[in-house]
Tab-separated table of C-alpha atoms and ligand atoms in Angstrom:
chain	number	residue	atom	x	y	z
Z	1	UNK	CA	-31.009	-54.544	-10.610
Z	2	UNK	CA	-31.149	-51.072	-11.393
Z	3	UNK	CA	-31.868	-48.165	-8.659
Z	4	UNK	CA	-35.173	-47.239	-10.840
Z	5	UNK	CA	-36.308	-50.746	-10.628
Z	6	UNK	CA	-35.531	-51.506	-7.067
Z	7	UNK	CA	-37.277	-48.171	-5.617
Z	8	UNK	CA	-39.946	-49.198	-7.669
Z	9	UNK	CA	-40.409	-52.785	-6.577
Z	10	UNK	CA	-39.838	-50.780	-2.506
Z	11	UNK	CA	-42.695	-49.021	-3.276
Z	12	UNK	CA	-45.208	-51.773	-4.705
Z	13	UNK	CA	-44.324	-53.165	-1.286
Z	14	UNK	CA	-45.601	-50.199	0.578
Z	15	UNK	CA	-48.752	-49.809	-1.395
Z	16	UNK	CA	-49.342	-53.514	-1.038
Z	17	UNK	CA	-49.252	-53.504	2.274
Z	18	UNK	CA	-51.113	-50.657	2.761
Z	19	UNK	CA	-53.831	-52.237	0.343
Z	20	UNK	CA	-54.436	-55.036	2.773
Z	21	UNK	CA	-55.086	-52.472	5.366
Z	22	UNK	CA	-57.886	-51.567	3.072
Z	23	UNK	CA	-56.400	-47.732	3.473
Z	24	UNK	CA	-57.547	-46.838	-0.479
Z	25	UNK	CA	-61.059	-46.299	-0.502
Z	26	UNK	CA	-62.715	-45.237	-3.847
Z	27	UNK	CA	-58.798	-44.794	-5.761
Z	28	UNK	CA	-58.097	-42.585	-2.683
Z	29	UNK	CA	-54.603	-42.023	-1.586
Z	30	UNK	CA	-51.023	-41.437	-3.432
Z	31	UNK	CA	-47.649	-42.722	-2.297
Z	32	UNK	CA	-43.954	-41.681	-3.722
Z	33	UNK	CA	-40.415	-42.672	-3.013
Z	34	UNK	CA	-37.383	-40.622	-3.776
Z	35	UNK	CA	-35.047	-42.375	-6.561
Z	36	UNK	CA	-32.787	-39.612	-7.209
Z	37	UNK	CA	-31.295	-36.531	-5.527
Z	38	UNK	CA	-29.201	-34.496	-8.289
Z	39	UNK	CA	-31.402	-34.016	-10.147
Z	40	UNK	CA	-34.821	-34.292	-7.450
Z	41	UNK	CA	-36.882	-37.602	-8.952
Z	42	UNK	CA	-39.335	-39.596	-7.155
Z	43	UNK	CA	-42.037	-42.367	-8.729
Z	44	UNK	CA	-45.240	-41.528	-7.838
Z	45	UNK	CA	-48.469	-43.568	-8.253
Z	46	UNK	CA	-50.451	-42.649	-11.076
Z	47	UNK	CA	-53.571	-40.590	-10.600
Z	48	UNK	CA	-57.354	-42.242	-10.603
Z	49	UNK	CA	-55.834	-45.455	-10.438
Z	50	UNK	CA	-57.349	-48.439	-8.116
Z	51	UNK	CA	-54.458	-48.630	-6.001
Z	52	UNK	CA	-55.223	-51.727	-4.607
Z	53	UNK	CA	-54.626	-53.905	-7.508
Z	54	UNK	CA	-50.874	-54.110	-8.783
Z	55	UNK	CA	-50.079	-53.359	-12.412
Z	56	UNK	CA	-47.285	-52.224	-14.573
Z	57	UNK	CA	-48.636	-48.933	-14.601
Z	58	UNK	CA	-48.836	-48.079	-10.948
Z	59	UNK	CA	-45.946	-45.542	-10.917
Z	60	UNK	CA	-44.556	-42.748	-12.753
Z	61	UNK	CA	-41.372	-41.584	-12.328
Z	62	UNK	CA	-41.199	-37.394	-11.786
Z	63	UNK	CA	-39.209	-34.502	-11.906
Z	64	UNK	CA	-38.716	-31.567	-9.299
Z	65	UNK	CA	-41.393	-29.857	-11.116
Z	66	UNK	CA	-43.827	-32.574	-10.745
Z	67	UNK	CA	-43.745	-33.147	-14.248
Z	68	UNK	CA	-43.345	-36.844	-15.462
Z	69	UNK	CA	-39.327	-37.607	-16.579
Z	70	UNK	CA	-40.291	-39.709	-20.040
Z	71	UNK	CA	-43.635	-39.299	-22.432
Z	72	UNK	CA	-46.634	-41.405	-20.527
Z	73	UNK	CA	-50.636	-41.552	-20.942
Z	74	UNK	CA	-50.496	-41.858	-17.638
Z	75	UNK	CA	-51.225	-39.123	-15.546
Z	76	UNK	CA	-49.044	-38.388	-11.950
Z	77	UNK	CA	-51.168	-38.302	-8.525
Z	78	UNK	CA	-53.523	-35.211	-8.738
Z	79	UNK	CA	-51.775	-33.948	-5.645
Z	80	UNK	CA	-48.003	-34.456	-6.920
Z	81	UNK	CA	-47.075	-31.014	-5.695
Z	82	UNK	CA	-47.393	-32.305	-2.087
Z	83	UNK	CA	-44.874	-34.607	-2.496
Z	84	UNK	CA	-42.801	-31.759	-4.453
Z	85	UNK	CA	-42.816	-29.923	-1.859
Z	86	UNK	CA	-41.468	-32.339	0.887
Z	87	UNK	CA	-38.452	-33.792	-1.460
Z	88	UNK	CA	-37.639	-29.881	-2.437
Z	89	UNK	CA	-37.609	-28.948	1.692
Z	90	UNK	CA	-36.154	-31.980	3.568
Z	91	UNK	CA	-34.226	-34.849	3.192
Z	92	UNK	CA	-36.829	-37.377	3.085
Z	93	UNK	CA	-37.271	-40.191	1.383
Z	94	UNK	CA	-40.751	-41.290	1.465
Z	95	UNK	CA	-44.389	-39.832	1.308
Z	96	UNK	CA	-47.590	-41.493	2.144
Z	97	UNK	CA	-50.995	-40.231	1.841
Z	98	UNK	CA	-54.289	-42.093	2.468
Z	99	UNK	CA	-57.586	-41.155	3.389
Z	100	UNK	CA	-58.946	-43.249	6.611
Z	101	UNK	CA	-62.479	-42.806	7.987
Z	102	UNK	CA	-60.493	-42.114	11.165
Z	103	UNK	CA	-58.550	-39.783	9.698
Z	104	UNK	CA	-61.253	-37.880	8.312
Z	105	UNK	CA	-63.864	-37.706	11.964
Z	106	UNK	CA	-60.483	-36.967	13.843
Z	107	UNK	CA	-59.532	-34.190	10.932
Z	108	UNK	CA	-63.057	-32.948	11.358
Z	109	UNK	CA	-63.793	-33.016	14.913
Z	110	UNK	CA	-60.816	-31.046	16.085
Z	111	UNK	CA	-60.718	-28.779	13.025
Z	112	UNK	CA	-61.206	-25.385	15.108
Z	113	UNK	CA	-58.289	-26.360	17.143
Z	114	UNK	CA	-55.772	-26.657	13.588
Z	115	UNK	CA	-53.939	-29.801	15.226
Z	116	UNK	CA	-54.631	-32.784	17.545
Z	117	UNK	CA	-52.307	-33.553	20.845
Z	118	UNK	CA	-51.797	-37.154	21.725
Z	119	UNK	CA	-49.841	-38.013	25.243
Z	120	UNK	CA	-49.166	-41.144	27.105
Z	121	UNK	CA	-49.517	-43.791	24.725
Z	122	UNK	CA	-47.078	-46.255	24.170
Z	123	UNK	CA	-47.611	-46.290	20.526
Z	124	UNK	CA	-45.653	-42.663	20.147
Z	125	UNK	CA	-42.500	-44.665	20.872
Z	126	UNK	CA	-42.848	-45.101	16.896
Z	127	UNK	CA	-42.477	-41.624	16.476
Z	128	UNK	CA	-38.757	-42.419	18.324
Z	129	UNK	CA	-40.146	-40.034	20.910
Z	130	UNK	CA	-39.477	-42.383	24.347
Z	131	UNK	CA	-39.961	-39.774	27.442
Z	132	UNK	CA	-42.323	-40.294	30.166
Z	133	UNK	CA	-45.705	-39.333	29.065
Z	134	UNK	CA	-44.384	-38.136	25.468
Z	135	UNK	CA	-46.631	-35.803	23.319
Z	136	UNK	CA	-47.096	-35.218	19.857
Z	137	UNK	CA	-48.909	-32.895	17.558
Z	138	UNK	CA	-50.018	-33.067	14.379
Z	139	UNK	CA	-51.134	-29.916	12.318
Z	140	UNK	CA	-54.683	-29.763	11.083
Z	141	UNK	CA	-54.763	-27.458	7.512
Z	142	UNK	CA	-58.205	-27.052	5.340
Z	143	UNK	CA	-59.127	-28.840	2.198
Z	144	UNK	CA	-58.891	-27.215	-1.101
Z	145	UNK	CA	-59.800	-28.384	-4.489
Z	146	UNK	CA	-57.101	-26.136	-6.025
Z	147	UNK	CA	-53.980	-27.858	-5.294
Z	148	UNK	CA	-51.473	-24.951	-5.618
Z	149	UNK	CA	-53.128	-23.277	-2.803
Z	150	UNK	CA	-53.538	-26.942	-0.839
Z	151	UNK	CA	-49.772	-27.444	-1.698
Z	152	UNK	CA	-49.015	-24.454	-0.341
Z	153	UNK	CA	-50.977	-24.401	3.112
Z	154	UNK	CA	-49.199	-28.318	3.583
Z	155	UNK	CA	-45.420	-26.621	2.657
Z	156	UNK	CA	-46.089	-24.359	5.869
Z	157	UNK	CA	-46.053	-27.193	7.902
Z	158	UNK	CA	-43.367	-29.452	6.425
Z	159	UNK	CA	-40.239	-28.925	9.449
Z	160	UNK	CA	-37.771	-31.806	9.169
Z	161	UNK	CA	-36.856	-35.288	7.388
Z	162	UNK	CA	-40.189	-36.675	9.231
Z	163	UNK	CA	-43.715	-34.785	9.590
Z	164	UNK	CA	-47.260	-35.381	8.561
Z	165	UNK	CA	-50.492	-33.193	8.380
Z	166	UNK	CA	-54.137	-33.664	8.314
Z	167	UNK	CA	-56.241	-32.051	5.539
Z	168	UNK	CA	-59.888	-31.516	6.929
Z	169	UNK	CA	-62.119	-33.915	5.593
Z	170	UNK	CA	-59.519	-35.467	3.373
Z	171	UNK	CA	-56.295	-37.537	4.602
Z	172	UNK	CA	-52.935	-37.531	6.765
Z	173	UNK	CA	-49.635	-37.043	4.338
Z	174	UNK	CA	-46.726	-38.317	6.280
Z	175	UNK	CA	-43.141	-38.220	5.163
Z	176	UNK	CA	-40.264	-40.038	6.446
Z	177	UNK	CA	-36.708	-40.975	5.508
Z	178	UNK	CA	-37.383	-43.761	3.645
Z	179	UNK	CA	-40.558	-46.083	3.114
Z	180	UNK	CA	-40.051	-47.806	6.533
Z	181	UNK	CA	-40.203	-44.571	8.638
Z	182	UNK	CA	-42.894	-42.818	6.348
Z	183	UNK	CA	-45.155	-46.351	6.856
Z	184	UNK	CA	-44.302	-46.873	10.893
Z	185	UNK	CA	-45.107	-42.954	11.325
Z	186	UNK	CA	-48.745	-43.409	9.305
Z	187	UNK	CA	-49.946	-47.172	10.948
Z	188	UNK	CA	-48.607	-44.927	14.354
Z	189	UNK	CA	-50.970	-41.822	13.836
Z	190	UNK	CA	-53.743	-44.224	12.362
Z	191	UNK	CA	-53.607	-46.247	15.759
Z	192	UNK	CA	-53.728	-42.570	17.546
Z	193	UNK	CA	-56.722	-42.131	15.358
Z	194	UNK	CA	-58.679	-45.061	15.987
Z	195	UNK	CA	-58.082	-45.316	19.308
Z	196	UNK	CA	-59.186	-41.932	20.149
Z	197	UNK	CA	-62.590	-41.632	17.563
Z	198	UNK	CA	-63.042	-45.225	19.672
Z	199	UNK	CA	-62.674	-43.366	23.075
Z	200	UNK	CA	-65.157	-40.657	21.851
Z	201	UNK	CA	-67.401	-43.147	20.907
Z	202	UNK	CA	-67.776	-45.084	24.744
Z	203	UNK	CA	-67.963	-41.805	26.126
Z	204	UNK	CA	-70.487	-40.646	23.893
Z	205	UNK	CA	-72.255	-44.139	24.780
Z	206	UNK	CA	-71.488	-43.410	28.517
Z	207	UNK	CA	-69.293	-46.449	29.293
Z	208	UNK	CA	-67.130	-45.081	32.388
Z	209	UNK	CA	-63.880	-45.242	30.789
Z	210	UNK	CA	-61.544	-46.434	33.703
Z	211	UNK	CA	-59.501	-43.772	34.303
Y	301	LIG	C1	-61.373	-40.060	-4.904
Y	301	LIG	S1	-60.012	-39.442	-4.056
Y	301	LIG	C2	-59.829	-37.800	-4.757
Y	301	LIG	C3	-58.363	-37.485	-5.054
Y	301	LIG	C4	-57.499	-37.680	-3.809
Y	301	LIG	O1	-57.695	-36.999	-2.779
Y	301	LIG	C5	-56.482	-38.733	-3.741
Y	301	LIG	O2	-55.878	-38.917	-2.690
Y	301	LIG	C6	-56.148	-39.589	-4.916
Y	301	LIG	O3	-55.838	-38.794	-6.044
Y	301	LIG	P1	-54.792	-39.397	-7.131
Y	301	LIG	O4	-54.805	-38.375	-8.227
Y	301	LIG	O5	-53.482	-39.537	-6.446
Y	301	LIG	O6	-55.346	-40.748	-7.555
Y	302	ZN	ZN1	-56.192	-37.332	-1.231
């Protein structure tokens, strides 16, 4: 089987299971995975596509430009230069993006803070972060409809072969060293999310939260 074709059956993988999560609201969210190094390509899906049904036209193979490899109708993710920009500054292998409700009310209510702190759960042992009472952060950037300028708020925060940010009002883009990392790291900071919009919600309700 050839590298191209098992990368891209890696990836269908991914982006089904991330379908049955229901994760792709309205042709929301765009995945990659890194096929080659020298030269930099990656298959990305293709833009405005349902990404919860699985065709022959789900992915596009792309260069380090972000430019599509062979001639295709099809167009690359509208916010290709993300992923660019993660493959051109780290090692990784993998980069997820999906838009959550969660994601968004979390992105939202601690915008004027530009990151959210999580400590003490057990779920950050995903993050291969196992101290006592183990924190971790997780940059909060605005939205822009110009994607140069979105690309290049996201590259300021891209530090290592693993990462992800929040985009106000938009999604989480994580990256990892391959798909298995990038997909642990996102169902991790989802289960951060929804546990915590959850928490906000009961205390908003006032149910004493047993401390
Ligand atoms: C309706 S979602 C608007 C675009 C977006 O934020 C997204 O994640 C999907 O865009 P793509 O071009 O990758 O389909
Ligand atoms: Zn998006």
């Amino acid at each position: 089987m050839s590298i191209m074709l098992k990368k891209w059956n890696e990836l269908a993988e991914v982006k089904a299971e991330l379908a049955a999560r229901d994760w792709f609201f309205a042709t929301s969210g765009n995945l990659s995975l890194k096929v080659t190094d020298a030269p930099l390509t990656f298959l990305v899906t293709a833009s405005g596509k349902d990404k919860r049904k699985q065709t022959s036209e789900d992915f596009l193979l792309i260069d380090a430009d972000g430019k599509p490899v062979e001639d295709t109708h099809l167009k690359p993710s509208a916010e290709t230069l993300l992923h660019v920009e993660v493959y051109r500054r780290t090692n990784a292998g993998c980069v997820l993006h999906v838009h959550t409700v969660d994601n968004n009310i979390i992105s939202d209510v601690y915008a004027q803070n530009r990151e959210v702190v999580f400590s003490g759960q057990e779920i950050i042992k995903a993050f291969g972060i196992w101290e006592e009472n183990a924190e971790v952060r997780i940059p909060i950037i605005d939205n822009y409809a110009d994607i140069p300028t979105l690309a290049n708020e996201f590259a300021k925060h891209i530090d290592g072969d693993t990462g992800a940010v929040l985009i106000q009002n938009h999604g989480i883009t994580v990256w990892g060293r391959d798909a298995f990392e990038a997909k642990k790291h996102l169902e991790a900071w989802e289960f951060l999310f929804s546990w915590q919009v959850k928490r906000l919600l009961l205390q908003r309700a006032a149910v004493p939260l047993v401390d």
